[in-house]
mmCIF file of C-alpha atoms in Angstrom:
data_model
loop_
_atom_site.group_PDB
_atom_site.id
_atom_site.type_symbol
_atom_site.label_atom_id
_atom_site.label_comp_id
_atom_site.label_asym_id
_atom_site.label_seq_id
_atom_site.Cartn_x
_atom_site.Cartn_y
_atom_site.Cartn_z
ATOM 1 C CA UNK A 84 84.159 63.865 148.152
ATOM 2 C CA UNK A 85 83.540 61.295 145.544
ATOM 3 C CA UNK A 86 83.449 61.510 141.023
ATOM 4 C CA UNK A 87 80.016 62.112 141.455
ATOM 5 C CA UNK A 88 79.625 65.010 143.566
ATOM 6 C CA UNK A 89 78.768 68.276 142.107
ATOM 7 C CA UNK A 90 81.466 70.487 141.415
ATOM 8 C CA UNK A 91 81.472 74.227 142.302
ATOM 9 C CA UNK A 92 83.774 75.039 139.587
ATOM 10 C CA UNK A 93 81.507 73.593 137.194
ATOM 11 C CA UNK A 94 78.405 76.151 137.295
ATOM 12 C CA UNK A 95 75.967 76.911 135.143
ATOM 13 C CA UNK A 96 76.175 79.328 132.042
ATOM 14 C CA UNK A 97 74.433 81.937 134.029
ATOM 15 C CA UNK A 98 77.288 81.964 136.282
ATOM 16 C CA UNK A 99 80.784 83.951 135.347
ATOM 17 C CA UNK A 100 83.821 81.985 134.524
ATOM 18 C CA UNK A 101 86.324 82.817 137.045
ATOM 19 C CA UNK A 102 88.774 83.898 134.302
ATOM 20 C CA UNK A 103 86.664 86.993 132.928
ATOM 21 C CA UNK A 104 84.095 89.116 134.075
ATOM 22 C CA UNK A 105 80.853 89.035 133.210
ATOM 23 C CA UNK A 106 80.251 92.437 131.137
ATOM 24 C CA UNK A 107 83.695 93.774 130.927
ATOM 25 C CA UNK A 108 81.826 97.292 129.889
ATOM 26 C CA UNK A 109 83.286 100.165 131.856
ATOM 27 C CA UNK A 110 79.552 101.826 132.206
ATOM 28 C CA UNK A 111 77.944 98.163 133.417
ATOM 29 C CA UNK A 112 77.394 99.715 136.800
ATOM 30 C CA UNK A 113 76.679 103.248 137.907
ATOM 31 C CA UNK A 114 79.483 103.417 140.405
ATOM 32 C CA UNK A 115 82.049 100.576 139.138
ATOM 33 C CA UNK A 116 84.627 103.509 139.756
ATOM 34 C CA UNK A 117 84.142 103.238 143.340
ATOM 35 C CA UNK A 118 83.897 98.935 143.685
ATOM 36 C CA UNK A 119 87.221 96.844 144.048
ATOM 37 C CA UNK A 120 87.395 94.929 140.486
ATOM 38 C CA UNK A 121 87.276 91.238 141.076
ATOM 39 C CA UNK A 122 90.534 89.274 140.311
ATOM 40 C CA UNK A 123 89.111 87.368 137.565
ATOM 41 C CA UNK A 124 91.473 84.276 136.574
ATOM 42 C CA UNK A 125 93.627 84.167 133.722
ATOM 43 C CA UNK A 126 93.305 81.770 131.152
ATOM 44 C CA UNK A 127 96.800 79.601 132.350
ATOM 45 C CA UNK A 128 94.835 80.302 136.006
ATOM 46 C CA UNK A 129 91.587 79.089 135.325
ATOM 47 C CA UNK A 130 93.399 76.100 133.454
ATOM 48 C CA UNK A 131 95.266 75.394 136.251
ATOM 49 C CA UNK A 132 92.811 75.645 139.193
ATOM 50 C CA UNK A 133 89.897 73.670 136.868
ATOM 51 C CA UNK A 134 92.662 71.096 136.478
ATOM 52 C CA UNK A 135 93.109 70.862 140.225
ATOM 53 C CA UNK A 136 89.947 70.602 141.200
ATOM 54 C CA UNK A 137 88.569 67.361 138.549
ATOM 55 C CA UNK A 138 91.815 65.952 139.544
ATOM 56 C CA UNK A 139 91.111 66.440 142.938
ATOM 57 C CA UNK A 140 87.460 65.269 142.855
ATOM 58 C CA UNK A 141 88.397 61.772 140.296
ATOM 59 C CA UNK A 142 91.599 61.076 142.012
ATOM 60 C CA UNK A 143 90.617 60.655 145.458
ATOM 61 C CA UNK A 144 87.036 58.755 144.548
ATOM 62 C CA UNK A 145 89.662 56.520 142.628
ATOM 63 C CA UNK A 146 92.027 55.574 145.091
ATOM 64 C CA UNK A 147 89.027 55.516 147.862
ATOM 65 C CA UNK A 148 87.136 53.320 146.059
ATOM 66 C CA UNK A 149 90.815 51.195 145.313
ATOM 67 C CA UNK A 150 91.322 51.464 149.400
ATOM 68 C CA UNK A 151 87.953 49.869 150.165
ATOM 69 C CA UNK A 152 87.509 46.785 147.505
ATOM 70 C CA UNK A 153 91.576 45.804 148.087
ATOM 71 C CA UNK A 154 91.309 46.165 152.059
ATOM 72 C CA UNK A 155 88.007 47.057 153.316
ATOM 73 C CA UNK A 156 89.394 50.621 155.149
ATOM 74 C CA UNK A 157 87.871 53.846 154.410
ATOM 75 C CA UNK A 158 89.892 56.706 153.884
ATOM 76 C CA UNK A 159 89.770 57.811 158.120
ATOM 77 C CA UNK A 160 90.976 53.637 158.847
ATOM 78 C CA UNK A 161 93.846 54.000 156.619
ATOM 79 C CA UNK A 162 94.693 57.682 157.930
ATOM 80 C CA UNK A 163 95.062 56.389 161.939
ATOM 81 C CA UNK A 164 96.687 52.917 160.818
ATOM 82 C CA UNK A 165 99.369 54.576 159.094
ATOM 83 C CA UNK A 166 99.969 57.550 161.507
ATOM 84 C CA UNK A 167 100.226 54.994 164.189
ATOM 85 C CA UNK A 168 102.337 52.737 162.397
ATOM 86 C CA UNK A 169 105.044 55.218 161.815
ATOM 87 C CA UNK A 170 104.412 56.862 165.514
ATOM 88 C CA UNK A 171 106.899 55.640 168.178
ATOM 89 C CA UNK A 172 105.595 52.005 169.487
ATOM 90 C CA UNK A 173 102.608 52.838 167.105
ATOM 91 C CA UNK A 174 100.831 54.847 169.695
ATOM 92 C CA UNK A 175 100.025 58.466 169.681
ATOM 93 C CA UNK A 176 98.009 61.388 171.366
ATOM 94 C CA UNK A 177 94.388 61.496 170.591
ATOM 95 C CA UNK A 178 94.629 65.863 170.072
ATOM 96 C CA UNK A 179 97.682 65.073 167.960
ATOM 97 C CA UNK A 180 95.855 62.800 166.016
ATOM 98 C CA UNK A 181 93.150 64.653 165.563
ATOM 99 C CA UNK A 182 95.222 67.962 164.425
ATOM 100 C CA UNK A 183 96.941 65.767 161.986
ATOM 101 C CA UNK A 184 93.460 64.682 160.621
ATOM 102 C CA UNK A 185 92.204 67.772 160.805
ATOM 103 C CA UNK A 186 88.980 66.226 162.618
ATOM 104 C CA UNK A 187 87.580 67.478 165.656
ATOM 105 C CA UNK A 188 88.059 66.012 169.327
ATOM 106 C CA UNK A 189 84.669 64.123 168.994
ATOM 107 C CA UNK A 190 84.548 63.124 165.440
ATOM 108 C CA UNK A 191 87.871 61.515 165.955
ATOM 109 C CA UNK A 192 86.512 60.125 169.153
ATOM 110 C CA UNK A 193 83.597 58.777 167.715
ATOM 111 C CA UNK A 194 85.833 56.973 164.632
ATOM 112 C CA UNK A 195 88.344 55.565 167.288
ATOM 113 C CA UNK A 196 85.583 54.204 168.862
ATOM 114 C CA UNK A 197 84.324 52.033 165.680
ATOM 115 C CA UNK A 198 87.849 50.960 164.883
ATOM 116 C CA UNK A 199 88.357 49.862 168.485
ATOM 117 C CA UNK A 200 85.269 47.758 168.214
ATOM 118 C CA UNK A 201 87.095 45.776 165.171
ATOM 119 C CA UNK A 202 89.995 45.552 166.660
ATOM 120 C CA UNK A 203 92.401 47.554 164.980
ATOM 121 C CA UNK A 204 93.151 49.972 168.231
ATOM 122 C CA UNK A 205 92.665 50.373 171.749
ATOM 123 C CA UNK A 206 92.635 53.778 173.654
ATOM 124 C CA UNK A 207 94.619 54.294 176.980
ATOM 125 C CA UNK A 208 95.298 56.691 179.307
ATOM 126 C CA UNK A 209 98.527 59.342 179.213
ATOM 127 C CA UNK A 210 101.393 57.786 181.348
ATOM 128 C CA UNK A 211 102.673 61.417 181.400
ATOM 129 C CA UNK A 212 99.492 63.396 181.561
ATOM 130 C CA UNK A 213 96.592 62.591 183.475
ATOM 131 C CA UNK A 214 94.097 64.841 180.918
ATOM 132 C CA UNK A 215 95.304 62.958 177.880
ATOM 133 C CA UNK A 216 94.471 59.358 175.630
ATOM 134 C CA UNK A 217 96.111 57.874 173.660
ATOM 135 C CA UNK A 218 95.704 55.273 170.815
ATOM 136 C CA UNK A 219 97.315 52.502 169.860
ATOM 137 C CA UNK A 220 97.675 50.428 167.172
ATOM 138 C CA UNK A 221 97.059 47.007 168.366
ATOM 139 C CA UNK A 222 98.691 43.509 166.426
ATOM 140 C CA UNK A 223 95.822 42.771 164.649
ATOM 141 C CA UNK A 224 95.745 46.467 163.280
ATOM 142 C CA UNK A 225 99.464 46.498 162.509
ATOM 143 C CA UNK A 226 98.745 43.288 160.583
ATOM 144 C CA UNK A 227 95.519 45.005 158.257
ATOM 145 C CA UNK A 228 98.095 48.236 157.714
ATOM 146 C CA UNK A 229 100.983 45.735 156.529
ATOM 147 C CA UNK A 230 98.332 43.676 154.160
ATOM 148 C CA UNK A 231 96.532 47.211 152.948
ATOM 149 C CA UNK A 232 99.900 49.072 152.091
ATOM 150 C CA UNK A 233 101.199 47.326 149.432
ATOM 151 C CA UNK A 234 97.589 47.507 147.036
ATOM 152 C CA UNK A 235 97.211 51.176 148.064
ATOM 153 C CA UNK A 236 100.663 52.256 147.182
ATOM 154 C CA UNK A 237 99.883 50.085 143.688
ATOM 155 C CA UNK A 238 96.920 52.277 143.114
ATOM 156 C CA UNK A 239 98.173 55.606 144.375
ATOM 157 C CA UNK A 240 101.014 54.620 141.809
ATOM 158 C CA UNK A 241 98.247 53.892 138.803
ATOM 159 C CA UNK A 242 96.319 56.827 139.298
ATOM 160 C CA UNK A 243 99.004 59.519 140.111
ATOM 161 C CA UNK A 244 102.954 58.904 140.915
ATOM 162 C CA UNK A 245 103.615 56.578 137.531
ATOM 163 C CA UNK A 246 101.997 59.156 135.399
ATOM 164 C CA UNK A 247 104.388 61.971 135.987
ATOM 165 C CA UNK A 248 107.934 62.234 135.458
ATOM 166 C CA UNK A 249 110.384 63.465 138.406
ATOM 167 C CA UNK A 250 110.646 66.588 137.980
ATOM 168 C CA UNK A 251 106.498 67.119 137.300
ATOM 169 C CA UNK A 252 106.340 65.179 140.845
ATOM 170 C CA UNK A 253 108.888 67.247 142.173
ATOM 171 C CA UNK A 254 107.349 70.607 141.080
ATOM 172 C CA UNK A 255 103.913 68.949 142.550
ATOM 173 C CA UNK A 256 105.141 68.850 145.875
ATOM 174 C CA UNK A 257 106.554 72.247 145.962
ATOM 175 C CA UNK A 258 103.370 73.600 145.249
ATOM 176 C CA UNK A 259 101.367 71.339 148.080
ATOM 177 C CA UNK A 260 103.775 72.704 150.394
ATOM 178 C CA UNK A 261 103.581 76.203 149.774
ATOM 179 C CA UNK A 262 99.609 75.929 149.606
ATOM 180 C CA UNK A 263 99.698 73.810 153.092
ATOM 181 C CA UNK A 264 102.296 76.347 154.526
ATOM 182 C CA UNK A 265 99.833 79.282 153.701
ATOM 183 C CA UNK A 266 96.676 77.630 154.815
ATOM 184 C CA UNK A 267 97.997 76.738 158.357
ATOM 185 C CA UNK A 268 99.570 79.961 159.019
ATOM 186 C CA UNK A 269 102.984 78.179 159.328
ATOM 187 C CA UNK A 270 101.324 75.374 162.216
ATOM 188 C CA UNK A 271 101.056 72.370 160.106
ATOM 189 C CA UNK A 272 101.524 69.152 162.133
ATOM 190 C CA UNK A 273 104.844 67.270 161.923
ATOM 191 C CA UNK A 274 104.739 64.258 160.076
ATOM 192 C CA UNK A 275 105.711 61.637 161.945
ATOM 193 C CA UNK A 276 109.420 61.063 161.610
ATOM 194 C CA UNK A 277 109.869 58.345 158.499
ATOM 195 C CA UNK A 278 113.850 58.103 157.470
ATOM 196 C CA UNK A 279 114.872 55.050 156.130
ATOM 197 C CA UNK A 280 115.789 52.120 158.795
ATOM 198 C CA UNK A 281 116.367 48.693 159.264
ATOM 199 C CA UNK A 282 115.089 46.929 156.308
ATOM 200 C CA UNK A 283 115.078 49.956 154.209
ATOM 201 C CA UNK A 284 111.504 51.512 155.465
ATOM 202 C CA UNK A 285 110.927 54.815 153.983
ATOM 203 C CA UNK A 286 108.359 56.867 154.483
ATOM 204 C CA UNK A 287 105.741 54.531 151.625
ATOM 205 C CA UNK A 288 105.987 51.678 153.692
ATOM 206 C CA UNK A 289 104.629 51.286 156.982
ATOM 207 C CA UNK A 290 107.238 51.029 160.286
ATOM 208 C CA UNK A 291 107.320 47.387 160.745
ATOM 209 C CA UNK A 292 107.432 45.937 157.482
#
């Protein structure tokens, strides 16, 4: 979703604010005895979730657009580079992949396909399962995630992590997790393992470096 996509949580004045209902008159329906009230937002809760979503929306056209002019990668590229380059010899199973992206068998497929064409990947087949692929992150595409990570992390630091103090980033990630936790039902993929090693990688900088 880019800047200039509509947002649904900027509607029209014929629409009701989230945070109050639109004729809070008791009598402004014959049987509002009998109808479950709608949880109309707060002001702090409307504040908050209007926040989210610009941020959401200007943020991640921001560091797209970053992601693209620095290193020519979309989004997806820079998604199955850096999965793969912090996956055990930088290959991984297609399904995993996939659940990680949260992209279907054949979208994912069909992406794999154009990055294998440039040379960033190849797929093989599952030395331990037969009904499996894998992908793997060739030298050439180990190279383009070593060159890309340094700009991105510069802009994912301009737009977002340099603007906030500890504590706000902190609190920030609390709050993804709990949201994440409640919106997989507990089943979120494991992040590839990304504890510091030899050289001092952590988990900004890709395995390799």
């Amino acid at each position: 979703m880019t800047p200039s996509s509509p947002d649904p949580s900027a509607t029209s004045s014929q629409t009701p604010s989230p945070d109050s209902s639109p004729d809070s008159s008791p009598d402004s329906s014959p049987d509002s005895s009998a109808d479950p009230q709608p949880r109309w937002l707060t002001g702090s809760e409307q504040r908050a979730w209007q926040a989210y979503r610009r941020m959401h929306l200007l943020l991640g056209g921001r560091i797209s657009r970053d992601l693209a002019a620095d290193s020519g990668l979309s989004d997806a590229d820079y998604d199955v580079l850096s999965h793969l380059g912090f996956s055990t010899e930088h290959r991984c199973r297609i399904s995993e992949l996939a659940d990680r992206m949260l992209w279907s068998r054949s979208r994912l497929s069909h992406h794999l396909k154009r990055m294998q064409q440039r040379g960033l990947i190849v797929r093989e087949g599952c030395a331990s399962d037969a009904r499996c692929a894998e992908v793997v992150l060739t030298d050439d595409g180990l190279r383009t995630l070593h060159e890309a990570a340094p700009p991105h992390v510069e802009s994912v630091r301009r737009g977002f992590v340099d603007l906030l103090t500890p504590e706000q980033l902190a609190a920030y990630a609390e709050i993804g997790e709990i949201v994440v936790r409640h919106l997989s039902d507990g089943k979120e993929p494991r992040p590839p393992k990304c504890a510091e090693g030899p050289g001092g990688r952590t988990a900004s900088q890709p395995e390799g470096r």
